[in-house]
GROMACS .gro file of C-alpha atoms in nm:
model
  508
    1MET     CA    1   6.905  26.555  23.120
    2SER     CA    2   6.659  26.891  23.201
    3SER     CA    3   6.655  26.967  22.901
    4ALA     CA    4   6.514  26.591  22.765
    5SER     CA    5   6.267  26.627  23.065
    6THR     CA    6   6.156  26.966  22.909
    7VAL     CA    7   6.105  26.741  22.541
    8ASP     CA    8   5.926  26.464  22.751
    9ASN     CA    9   5.713  26.647  22.889
   10ALA     CA   10   5.641  26.866  22.558
   11ALA     CA   11   5.575  26.630  22.409
   12GLU     CA   12   5.304  26.453  22.655
   13VAL     CA   13   5.110  26.796  22.675
   14ALA     CA   14   5.080  26.766  22.311
   15GLY     CA   15   4.898  26.453  22.313
   16ALA     CA   16   5.258  26.217  22.212
   17PRO     CA   17   5.312  25.859  22.340
   18THR     CA   18   5.434  25.846  22.730
   19TYR     CA   19   5.675  25.535  22.658
   20ARG     CA   20   6.006  25.635  22.847
   21THR     CA   21   6.250  25.796  22.685
   22THR     CA   22   6.633  25.780  22.785
   23SER     CA   23   6.850  26.128  22.879
   24LEU     CA   24   7.134  26.261  22.789
   25ALA     CA   25   7.333  26.148  23.104
   26GLU     CA   26   7.183  25.805  23.151
   27SER     CA   27   7.233  25.746  22.772
   28MET     CA   28   7.613  25.776  22.779
   29LEU     CA   29   7.655  25.572  23.072
   30LEU     CA   30   7.398  25.278  22.900
   31LEU     CA   31   7.714  25.315  22.630
   32ALA     CA   32   7.953  25.331  22.857
   33MET     CA   33   7.839  25.003  23.029
   34LEU     CA   34   7.751  24.830  22.678
   35THR     CA   35   8.100  24.941  22.489
   36VAL     CA   36   8.275  24.779  22.791
   37PHE     CA   37   8.081  24.396  22.736
   38GLN     CA   38   7.995  24.478  22.379
   39ARG     CA   39   8.379  24.614  22.261
   40GLY     CA   40   8.569  24.322  22.454
   41ILE     CA   41   8.337  24.061  22.296
   42GLY     CA   42   8.408  24.184  21.977
   43PHE     CA   43   8.749  24.242  21.988
   44VAL     CA   44   8.741  23.860  22.137
   45ARG     CA   45   8.601  23.751  21.817
   46GLY     CA   46   8.743  23.952  21.604
   47VAL     CA   47   9.132  23.854  21.742
   48LEU     CA   48   8.991  23.419  21.726
   49PHE     CA   49   8.866  23.525  21.331
   50CYS     CA   50   9.203  23.639  21.252
   51ARG     CA   51   9.354  23.381  21.450
   52TRP     CA   52   9.189  23.067  21.332
   53LEU     CA   53   9.060  23.189  20.985
   54PRO     CA   54   9.390  23.222  20.701
   55ALA     CA   55   9.440  23.504  20.565
   56GLU     CA   56   9.235  23.480  20.258
   57GLN     CA   57   8.890  23.381  20.364
   58LEU     CA   58   8.942  23.635  20.637
   59GLY     CA   59   8.990  23.863  20.389
   60LEU     CA   60   8.658  23.776  20.193
   61TRP     CA   61   8.507  23.814  20.540
   62ASP     CA   62   8.591  24.142  20.524
   63LEU     CA   63   8.464  24.251  20.150
   64VAL     CA   64   8.122  24.114  20.223
   65PHE     CA   65   8.132  24.265  20.557
   66GLY     CA   66   8.202  24.602  20.351
   67PHE     CA   67   7.953  24.543  20.118
   68LEU     CA   68   7.681  24.482  20.359
   69MET     CA   69   7.767  24.807  20.547
   70LEU     CA   70   7.727  24.977  20.178
   71ALA     CA   71   7.398  24.771  20.109
   72GLY     CA   72   7.248  24.786  20.458
   73PRO     CA   73   7.129  25.127  20.364
   74LEU     CA   74   7.162  25.176  20.014
   75VAL     CA   75   6.859  24.929  19.939
   76VAL     CA   76   6.633  25.126  20.164
   77LEU     CA   77   6.704  25.487  20.048
   78GLY     CA   78   6.834  25.598  20.389
   79ILE     CA   79   6.490  25.595  20.554
   80PRO     CA   80   6.594  25.468  20.871
   81GLY     CA   81   6.870  25.670  20.862
   82SER     CA   82   6.635  25.983  20.951
   83PHE     CA   83   6.470  25.899  21.187
   84GLY     CA   84   6.735  26.035  21.485
   85ARG     CA   85   6.651  26.342  21.262
   86TYR     CA   86   6.241  26.272  21.242
   87VAL     CA   87   6.091  26.080  21.497
   88GLU     CA   88   6.112  26.381  21.735
   89HIS     CA   89   5.961  26.670  21.447
   90PHE     CA   90   5.674  26.395  21.391
   91ARG     CA   91   5.633  26.302  21.755
   92GLN     CA   92   5.585  26.658  21.881
   93LYS     CA   93   5.247  26.667  21.548
   94GLY     CA   94   5.072  26.343  21.705
   95GLN     CA   95   5.208  26.166  21.430
   96LEU     CA   96   5.433  25.984  21.486
   97ARG     CA   97   5.209  25.654  21.476
   98THR     CA   98   5.175  25.751  21.059
   99PHE     CA   99   5.527  25.825  21.065
  100LEU     CA  100   5.632  25.431  21.210
  101TYR     CA  101   5.372  25.270  20.949
  102ARG     CA  102   5.502  25.415  20.652
  103THR     CA  103   5.877  25.399  20.698
  104THR     CA  104   5.812  25.009  20.822
  105ILE     CA  105   5.648  24.971  20.505
  106ALA     CA  106   5.910  25.085  20.272
  107THR     CA  107   6.170  24.941  20.458
  108VAL     CA  108   6.050  24.578  20.458
  109VAL     CA  109   5.868  24.623  20.056
  110LEU     CA  110   6.250  24.768  19.924
  111SER     CA  111   6.498  24.559  20.138
  112THR     CA  112   6.332  24.243  19.988
  113ILE     CA  113   6.367  24.363  19.651
  114GLY     CA  114   6.710  24.457  19.702
  115CYS     CA  115   6.756  24.106  19.875
  116ALA     CA  116   6.606  23.940  19.486
  117LEU     CA  117   6.829  24.086  19.260
  118LEU     CA  118   7.081  24.047  19.462
  119TRP     CA  119   7.017  23.675  19.456
  120ILE     CA  120   6.922  23.721  19.084
  121PHE     CA  121   7.228  23.814  18.987
  122HIS     CA  122   7.471  23.642  19.240
  123GLU     CA  123   7.723  23.612  18.947
  124GLN     CA  124   7.741  23.920  18.830
  125ALA     CA  125   7.819  24.028  19.199
  126ALA     CA  126   8.107  23.817  19.285
  127VAL     CA  127   8.267  23.969  18.983
  128VAL     CA  128   8.220  24.271  19.125
  129LEU     CA  129   8.274  24.205  19.487
  130PHE     CA  130   8.570  23.970  19.487
  131LYS     CA  131   8.678  23.939  19.084
  132ASP     CA  132   8.615  23.586  19.099
  133ALA     CA  133   8.328  23.466  18.949
  134SER     CA  134   8.383  23.106  19.107
  135LEU     CA  135   8.292  23.250  19.505
  136ALA     CA  136   7.906  23.331  19.332
  137PRO     CA  137   7.797  23.036  19.551
  138ILE     CA  138   7.833  23.235  19.843
  139ILE     CA  139   7.631  23.502  19.737
  140PRO     CA  140   7.260  23.398  19.848
  141VAL     CA  141   7.402  23.406  20.213
  142VAL     CA  142   7.513  23.701  20.137
  143ALA     CA  143   7.160  23.835  20.003
  144LEU     CA  144   6.942  23.704  20.292
  145THR     CA  145   7.223  23.809  20.538
  146LEU     CA  146   7.174  24.123  20.393
  147ILE     CA  147   6.813  24.144  20.511
  148ALA     CA  148   6.849  24.084  20.864
  149VAL     CA  149   7.096  24.305  20.854
  150VAL     CA  150   6.827  24.555  20.714
  151GLY     CA  151   6.629  24.504  21.051
  152PHE     CA  152   6.884  24.535  21.265
  153ASN     CA  153   6.968  24.839  21.162
  154TYR     CA  154   6.604  24.966  21.148
  155PHE     CA  155   6.530  24.894  21.499
  156VAL     CA  156   6.852  25.040  21.639
  157GLU     CA  157   6.828  25.365  21.444
  158LEU     CA  158   6.439  25.342  21.557
  159PHE     CA  159   6.502  25.318  21.917
  160ILE     CA  160   6.833  25.525  21.959
  161ALA     CA  161   6.577  25.840  21.810
  162MET     CA  162   6.313  25.718  22.072
  163ARG     CA  163   6.551  25.766  22.311
  164GLN     CA  164   6.506  25.444  22.451
  165MET     CA  165   6.884  25.313  22.561
  166ARG     CA  166   6.807  24.998  22.738
  167MET     CA  167   6.658  24.882  22.471
  168VAL     CA  168   6.908  24.974  22.175
  169SER     CA  169   7.192  24.860  22.476
  170ALA     CA  170   6.972  24.519  22.486
  171LEU     CA  171   6.988  24.466  22.103
  172GLN     CA  172   7.340  24.542  22.029
  173PHE     CA  173   7.475  24.336  22.300
  174VAL     CA  174   7.239  24.043  22.218
  175ASN     CA  175   7.416  24.061  21.845
  176SER     CA  176   7.756  24.110  21.977
  177VAL     CA  177   7.689  23.768  22.181
  178LEU     CA  178   7.523  23.590  21.896
  179PHE     CA  179   7.725  23.667  21.675
  180ALA     CA  180   8.046  23.557  21.871
  181ALA     CA  181   7.930  23.236  22.031
  182ILE     CA  182   7.718  23.126  21.677
  183GLY     CA  183   8.029  23.283  21.417
  184LEU     CA  184   8.268  23.072  21.624
  185GLY     CA  185   8.112  22.842  21.713
  186LEU     CA  186   8.123  22.758  21.313
  187LEU     CA  187   8.436  22.790  21.287
  188LEU     CA  188   8.518  22.503  21.494
  189TRP     CA  189   8.274  22.290  21.451
  190TYR     CA  190   8.145  22.325  21.099
  191ASP     CA  191   8.391  22.507  20.850
  192THR     CA  192   8.673  22.704  20.874
  193SER     CA  193   8.601  22.921  20.660
  194ALA     CA  194   8.445  23.308  20.505
  195GLU     CA  195   8.077  23.175  20.489
  196SER     CA  196   8.065  23.009  20.870
  197VAL     CA  197   8.096  23.406  20.994
  198ILE     CA  198   7.863  23.504  20.724
  199LEU     CA  199   7.605  23.289  20.847
  200SER     CA  200   7.653  23.351  21.194
  201TYR     CA  201   7.631  23.741  21.197
  202GLY     CA  202   7.257  23.646  20.997
  203ILE     CA  203   7.156  23.447  21.251
  204ALA     CA  204   7.248  23.662  21.491
  205CYS     CA  205   7.092  24.025  21.303
  206CYS     CA  206   6.762  23.735  21.228
  207VAL     CA  207   6.784  23.696  21.626
  208THR     CA  208   6.758  24.071  21.672
  209VAL     CA  209   6.502  24.193  21.487
  210VAL     CA  210   6.253  23.952  21.621
  211MET     CA  211   6.319  24.115  21.949
  212GLY     CA  212   6.265  24.442  21.768
  213ALA     CA  213   5.929  24.343  21.642
  214VAL     CA  214   5.837  24.205  21.970
  215VAL     CA  215   5.918  24.546  22.167
  216LEU     CA  216   5.784  24.742  21.879
  217ALA     CA  217   5.437  24.583  21.899
  218ARG     CA  218   5.400  24.621  22.317
  219ASP     CA  219   5.468  24.965  22.232
  220TRP     CA  220   5.222  25.065  21.929
  221LYS     CA  221   4.953  25.011  22.135
  222LYS     CA  222   5.147  25.300  22.358
  223VAL     CA  223   5.125  25.575  22.073
  224PRO     CA  224   4.806  25.755  21.992
  225LEU     CA  225   4.622  25.787  21.718
  226CYS     CA  226   4.682  26.060  21.447
  227GLU     CA  227   4.441  26.327  21.483
  228ASN     CA  228   4.583  26.501  21.149
  229VAL     CA  229   4.744  26.256  20.890
  230PRO     CA  230   4.962  26.368  20.660
  231MET     CA  231   4.865  26.361  20.303
  232GLN     CA  232   5.109  26.074  20.183
  233SER     CA  233   5.251  26.353  19.947
  234GLU     CA  234   5.290  26.589  20.168
  235PHE     CA  235   5.455  26.299  20.422
  236TRP     CA  236   5.739  26.191  20.184
  237ARG     CA  237   5.783  26.558  20.067
  238LYS     CA  238   5.941  26.629  20.405
  239LEU     CA  239   6.097  26.292  20.435
  240LEU     CA  240   6.238  26.187  20.139
  241PRO     CA  241   6.488  26.511  20.067
  242PHE     CA  242   6.627  26.421  20.374
  243ALA     CA  243   6.716  26.075  20.359
  244ALA     CA  244   6.791  26.090  19.999
  245TRP     CA  245   7.073  26.334  20.074
  246LEU     CA  246   7.154  26.061  20.378
  247TRP     CA  247   7.154  25.794  20.173
  248ALA     CA  248   7.383  25.949  19.932
  249ILE     CA  249   7.624  25.998  20.241
  250ASN     CA  250   7.543  25.679  20.362
  251LEU     CA  251   7.682  25.522  19.999
  252LEU     CA  252   7.982  25.807  19.941
  253SER     CA  253   8.059  25.750  20.332
  254ASN     CA  254   8.043  25.388  20.275
  255LEU     CA  255   8.231  25.373  19.918
  256PHE     CA  256   8.468  25.636  20.115
  257GLU     CA  257   8.528  25.344  20.392
  258VAL     CA  258   8.529  25.033  20.125
  259VAL     CA  259   8.703  25.176  19.852
  260ASP     CA  260   9.044  25.151  19.927
  261ARG     CA  261   8.992  24.705  19.976
  262TYR     CA  262   8.838  24.689  19.650
  263MET     CA  263   9.121  24.876  19.499
  264ILE     CA  264   9.335  24.654  19.601
  265VAL     CA  265   9.120  24.348  19.491
  266HIS     CA  266   9.095  24.526  19.118
  267PHE     CA  267   9.414  24.720  19.092
  268SER     CA  268   9.664  24.559  19.285
  269GLY     CA  269   9.817  24.335  18.971
  270LEU     CA  270   9.783  24.028  19.191
  271MET     CA  271   9.534  23.698  19.119
  272PRO     CA  272   9.194  23.719  19.277
  273GLU     CA  273   9.404  23.468  19.568
  274GLU     CA  274   9.640  23.722  19.636
  275SER     CA  275   9.485  24.027  19.629
  276ILE     CA  276   9.220  23.895  19.885
  277THR     CA  277   9.510  23.803  20.156
  278LEU     CA  278   9.642  24.100  20.081
  279VAL     CA  279   9.317  24.227  20.219
  280GLY     CA  280   9.305  23.985  20.536
  281ASP     CA  281   9.650  24.150  20.608
  282TYR     CA  282   9.433  24.543  20.605
  283HIS     CA  283   9.209  24.337  20.828
  284SER     CA  284   9.408  24.266  21.071
  285SER     CA  285   9.516  24.633  21.120
  286ARG     CA  286   9.095  24.708  21.190
  287VAL     CA  287   9.093  24.486  21.478
  288VAL     CA  288   9.134  24.722  21.743
  289PRO     CA  289   9.156  25.039  21.558
  290TRP     CA  290   8.771  25.006  21.416
  291LEU     CA  291   8.664  24.993  21.762
  292MET     CA  292   8.682  25.265  21.834
  293VAL     CA  293   8.525  25.423  21.538
  294ALA     CA  294   8.196  25.185  21.645
  295VAL     CA  295   8.275  25.374  21.958
  296ALA     CA  296   8.210  25.714  21.814
  297ASN     CA  297   7.934  25.608  21.534
  298LEU     CA  298   7.729  25.501  21.863
  299PHE     CA  299   7.791  25.827  22.069
  300GLY     CA  300   7.683  26.033  21.715
  301GLY     CA  301   7.347  25.847  21.717
  302ILE     CA  302   7.308  25.939  22.070
  303LEU     CA  303   7.417  26.300  22.056
  304LEU     CA  304   7.146  26.340  21.755
  305PRO     CA  305   6.807  26.314  21.904
  306HIS     CA  306   6.902  26.564  22.191
  307LEU     CA  307   7.120  26.795  21.905
  308SER     CA  308   6.810  26.776  21.658
  309ALA     CA  309   6.533  26.877  21.984
  310ASP     CA  310   6.815  27.185  22.053
  311TRP     CA  311   6.781  27.267  21.672
  312GLU     CA  312   6.443  27.238  21.702
  313ARG     CA  313   6.410  27.526  22.024
  314GLY     CA  314   6.626  27.765  21.822
  315GLU     CA  315   6.931  27.655  22.031
  316ARG     CA  316   7.139  27.722  21.725
  317THR     CA  317   7.491  27.850  21.909
  318LYS     CA  318   7.437  27.537  22.167
  319VAL     CA  319   7.449  27.341  21.893
  320SER     CA  320   7.793  27.482  21.780
  321GLN     CA  321   7.919  27.472  22.116
  322GLN     CA  322   7.812  27.072  22.210
  323LEU     CA  323   7.993  26.961  21.902
  324ASN     CA  324   8.356  27.159  21.928
  325LEU     CA  325   8.328  26.995  22.260
  326LEU     CA  326   8.226  26.646  22.105
  327LEU     CA  327   8.517  26.721  21.828
  328LYS     CA  328   8.809  26.802  22.061
  329ALA     CA  329   8.723  26.532  22.402
  330SER     CA  330   8.671  26.274  22.067
  331SER     CA  331   9.014  26.346  21.898
  332MET     CA  332   9.220  26.333  22.283
  333VAL     CA  333   9.052  26.013  22.390
  334MET     CA  334   9.026  25.853  22.028
  335MET     CA  335   9.462  25.953  21.999
  336ALA     CA  336   9.496  25.797  22.364
  337GLY     CA  337   9.352  25.489  22.260
  338ALA     CA  338   9.579  25.503  21.936
  339ILE     CA  339   9.874  25.535  22.120
  340VAL     CA  340   9.815  25.240  22.395
  341ILE     CA  341   9.693  25.026  22.097
  342GLY     CA  342  10.047  25.086  21.906
  343LEU     CA  343  10.249  25.055  22.209
  344THR     CA  344  10.084  24.708  22.241
  345ALA     CA  345  10.025  24.624  21.904
  346PRO     CA  346  10.365  24.390  21.862
  347LEU     CA  347  10.228  24.146  22.121
  348LEU     CA  348   9.916  24.106  21.952
  349PHE     CA  349  10.034  24.061  21.612
  350GLU     CA  350  10.355  23.849  21.699
  351TYR     CA  351  10.166  23.616  21.944
  352VAL     CA  352   9.816  23.619  21.953
  353PHE     CA  353   9.779  23.659  21.533
  354GLU     CA  354  10.091  23.402  21.581
  355GLY     CA  355  10.304  23.643  21.306
  356LYS     CA  356  10.025  23.577  20.989
  357TYR     CA  357   9.999  23.928  20.930
  358SER     CA  358  10.298  24.158  20.961
  359GLY     CA  359  10.158  24.336  20.641
  360GLY     CA  360   9.870  24.403  20.899
  361LEU     CA  361  10.162  24.546  21.170
  362ALA     CA  362  10.370  24.757  20.935
  363VAL     CA  363  10.050  24.975  20.852
  364LEU     CA  364   9.954  24.997  21.195
  365PRO     CA  365   9.996  25.346  21.226
  366TRP     CA  366   9.861  25.525  20.909
  367THR     CA  367   9.563  25.238  20.991
  368LEU     CA  368   9.479  25.442  21.349
  369THR     CA  369   9.562  25.788  21.232
  370TYR     CA  370   9.235  25.734  20.943
  371CYS     CA  371   9.036  25.597  21.199
  372VAL     CA  372   9.077  25.858  21.418
  373TRP     CA  373   9.017  26.106  21.155
  374TYR     CA  374   8.689  25.923  21.017
  375SER     CA  375   8.534  25.946  21.365
  376LEU     CA  376   8.601  26.298  21.350
  377VAL     CA  377   8.427  26.327  21.032
  378GLY     CA  378   8.141  26.121  21.106
  379CYS     CA  379   8.083  26.372  21.453
  380ALA     CA  380   8.116  26.660  21.209
  381MET     CA  381   7.822  26.570  20.976
  382LEU     CA  382   7.540  26.573  21.309
  383TYR     CA  383   7.575  26.947  21.243
  384PHE     CA  384   7.411  26.884  20.862
  385CYS     CA  385   7.215  26.667  21.027
  386CYS     CA  386   7.081  26.926  21.201
  387ALA     CA  387   7.056  27.206  21.001
  388GLU     CA  388   6.849  26.938  20.730
  389LYS     CA  389   7.144  27.041  20.531
  390THR     CA  390   7.267  26.689  20.445
  391HIS     CA  391   7.369  26.743  20.079
  392VAL     CA  392   7.650  26.932  20.215
  393GLY     CA  393   7.771  26.566  20.416
  394ALA     CA  394   7.724  26.426  20.054
  395VAL     CA  395   7.975  26.656  19.916
  396VAL     CA  396   8.217  26.592  20.210
  397PHE     CA  397   8.262  26.209  20.139
  398GLY     CA  398   8.189  26.296  19.745
  399ILE     CA  399   8.530  26.478  19.738
  400GLY     CA  400   8.653  26.225  20.054
  401LEU     CA  401   8.574  25.919  19.785
  402ALA     CA  402   8.742  26.077  19.454
  403ALA     CA  403   9.007  26.139  19.672
  404ASN     CA  404   9.021  25.809  19.810
  405VAL     CA  405   9.007  25.626  19.428
  406GLY     CA  406   9.252  25.877  19.273
  407LEU     CA  407   9.557  25.879  19.596
  408ASN     CA  408   9.541  25.478  19.617
  409ALA     CA  409   9.525  25.450  19.196
  410LEU     CA  410   9.870  25.658  19.263
  411LEU     CA  411   9.959  25.521  19.540
  412LEU     CA  412   9.900  25.145  19.534
  413PRO     CA  413  10.106  24.981  19.276
  414MET     CA  414  10.408  25.173  19.405
  415TRP     CA  415  10.377  25.100  19.782
  416GLY     CA  416  10.109  24.851  19.784
  417LEU     CA  417   9.947  24.776  20.129
  418THR     CA  418  10.090  25.129  20.266
  419GLY     CA  419  10.001  25.286  19.950
  420ALA     CA  420   9.695  25.177  19.996
  421VAL     CA  421   9.629  25.320  20.344
  422LEU     CA  422   9.849  25.591  20.371
  423ALA     CA  423   9.631  25.738  20.076
  424THR     CA  424   9.318  25.615  20.277
  425ALA     CA  425   9.459  25.860  20.531
  426LEU     CA  426   9.531  26.138  20.283
  427ALA     CA  427   9.141  26.140  20.210
  428ASN     CA  428   9.045  26.123  20.514
  429ALA     CA  429   9.270  26.427  20.671
  430ILE     CA  430   9.113  26.621  20.327
  431ALA     CA  431   8.734  26.522  20.405
  432ILE     CA  432   8.787  26.659  20.783
  433VAL     CA  433   8.915  26.975  20.672
  434LEU     CA  434   8.628  27.026  20.416
  435ALA     CA  435   8.403  26.938  20.647
  436LEU     CA  436   8.451  27.185  20.909
  437TYR     CA  437   8.479  27.443  20.618
  438LEU     CA  438   8.158  27.376  20.490
  439ALA     CA  439   8.007  27.373  20.874
  440HIS     CA  440   8.152  27.706  20.897
  441ARG     CA  441   7.994  27.847  20.605
  442HIS     CA  442   7.712  27.721  20.720
  443GLY     CA  443   7.670  27.849  21.051
  444MET     CA  444   7.917  27.673  21.306
  445GLN     CA  445   8.135  27.855  21.534
  446ILE     CA  446   8.463  27.660  21.493
  447GLN     CA  447   8.694  27.731  21.774
  448LYS     CA  448   9.073  27.723  21.690
  449SER     CA  449   9.162  27.446  21.960
  450THR     CA  450   8.857  27.269  21.771
  451LEU     CA  451   9.097  27.294  21.465
  452LEU     CA  452   9.399  27.237  21.674
  453LEU     CA  453   9.301  26.913  21.809
  454ALA     CA  454   9.147  26.748  21.459
  455ALA     CA  455   9.484  26.804  21.282
  456ALA     CA  456   9.655  26.637  21.649
  457PRO     CA  457   9.601  26.277  21.454
  458PHE     CA  458   9.838  26.323  21.192
  459LEU     CA  459  10.115  26.248  21.433
  460LEU     CA  460  10.012  25.914  21.535
  461GLY     CA  461  10.153  25.812  21.139
  462LEU     CA  462  10.486  25.970  21.274
  463GLY     CA  463  10.553  25.731  21.477
  464TRP     CA  464  10.434  25.692  21.919
  465PRO     CA  465  10.727  25.854  22.107
  466ILE     CA  466  10.608  26.171  21.874
  467ALA     CA  467  10.221  26.104  21.888
  468LEU     CA  468  10.274  26.036  22.259
  469SER     CA  469  10.481  26.308  22.382
  470ALA     CA  470  10.224  26.597  22.203
  471TRP     CA  471   9.919  26.417  22.395
  472ILE     CA  472  10.053  26.482  22.704
  473VAL     CA  473  10.123  26.791  22.572
  474LEU     CA  474   9.757  26.858  22.546
  475LEU     CA  475   9.619  26.658  22.834
  476TRP     CA  476   9.888  26.952  23.050
  477GLN     CA  477   9.734  27.213  22.868
  478THR     CA  478   9.402  27.037  22.931
  479PHE     CA  479   9.474  27.108  23.304
  480VAL     CA  480   9.670  27.431  23.354
  481GLY     CA  481   9.518  27.630  23.009
  482ASN     CA  482   9.239  27.711  22.871
  483TRP     CA  483   9.338  27.728  22.474
  484VAL     CA  484   9.228  27.301  22.462
  485PHE     CA  485   8.879  27.302  22.687
  486ASP     CA  486   8.747  27.630  22.812
  487GLU     CA  487   8.639  27.705  23.209
  488HIS     CA  488   8.305  27.660  23.112
  489GLU     CA  489   8.373  27.287  22.830
  490LYS     CA  490   8.608  27.192  23.172
  491GLN     CA  491   8.289  27.255  23.395
  492THR     CA  492   8.026  27.050  23.168
  493LEU     CA  493   8.334  26.750  23.128
  494GLN     CA  494   8.299  26.726  23.513
  495ASP     CA  495   7.976  26.763  23.535
  496GLY     CA  496   7.910  26.509  23.305
  497VAL     CA  497   8.137  26.254  23.450
  498GLY     CA  498   8.009  26.372  23.817
  499VAL     CA  499   7.626  26.239  23.716
  500LEU     CA  500   7.688  25.960  23.472
  501THR     CA  501   7.968  25.830  23.830
  502SER     CA  502   7.679  25.880  24.031
  503LYS     CA  503   7.426  25.665  23.882
  504PHE     CA  504   7.681  25.379  23.771
  505ARG     CA  505   7.719  25.399  24.220
  506SER     CA  506   7.331  25.420  24.235
  507ARG     CA  507   7.324  25.107  23.992
  508THR     CA  508   7.579  24.918  24.197
   0.00000   0.00000   0.00000
């Protein structure tokens, strides 16, 4: 909290804008409140989608959503993703107005080109995405939704980088509520198909883009003119190498995340309708676990500007300590969540999903395992962002992607959906080991307890009794010993909880 104030004061002295930023503790409180409401809405939405959509249409939506998450950063060359690292940099130099103007123009132009190409080559896109040219009519809807997704991502990244978490909370919350309300409404009264879900997601993103644009236009007046405007070549020479590697990371990481579903479509040996139905089974096993990944991504996005500020002040050891604590705490919390999900899943699949997705229930333990590992990989990536070594992150996801493709090619034909999920879990294990090793090679101080807790999610795949027993031992050691969390880390966690609790009480 004090570090955020120091940065703000320094920025004001340097003539930077005086818009109100949000401290790390307050950001975490807003995130917690956002998570309760937004993820609750998202959970209900996901459950009802599974209940109301046929398995084939659910699989079709999963493939489209995976493509949107892949193509969103791809078409804009990773530029909005660089905001968390460079907004503070250009703000302290008094060049924030130029930074925002140039990156906004680039984002608009690139996203328009990407949408136009997708629309023009819609038949080819349907074959690539679904292995079925007859689904080409849905691609123009996907293309329009892609522009809205790019805009939504742009404003979320921007306001996170500016530490305006109230605005981020509002955008995320409105997007989630609208997506649920419009999506469920279209499914009930328009058409029970994936197209209704795609339309509702695009509309929700459009509304939040308008909200973000209005706020940015209002705050634009508060951003002072730049006294020393950087040359275009100098500006892009600074930004593009980082953005290009971030673009590569986004491409590889998103491919890493979705490639197993596309392997099912193209390499399972099944007819298109049957393979897409299998993807629907897979989607049902991810409805709840992926909530943990989404929360971990939000935490990472919030932490990056604060870690970057520490890095800019030369406090490299502090960054290592914070990331070790983040990795360990994330593993403990997500393992607890995974165990609860696993124990209650039979009720969800049998009664809420009406027994439609028995295949999804069968692979749930390994789905939970790789979701935790995938989240931990994202946490480790924050170090490479701070160190401006994003190319190392590209190596991690590139090797993980190759492993995922190779393992899926081996296990998918033998064991079907179980083979695909197990292959993805093993590929994520390779990725987290490689990420921690390379982070250590580039200066991060990796604690032994971090390695222990990074390996612990493997126990989830071995069954709930084993995983629960191990987690109880780790929790016991957290309170009575120092080999999971040391005294300083315990005090940090206790202070953080105390700050959040006091702020929560002051708001209620």
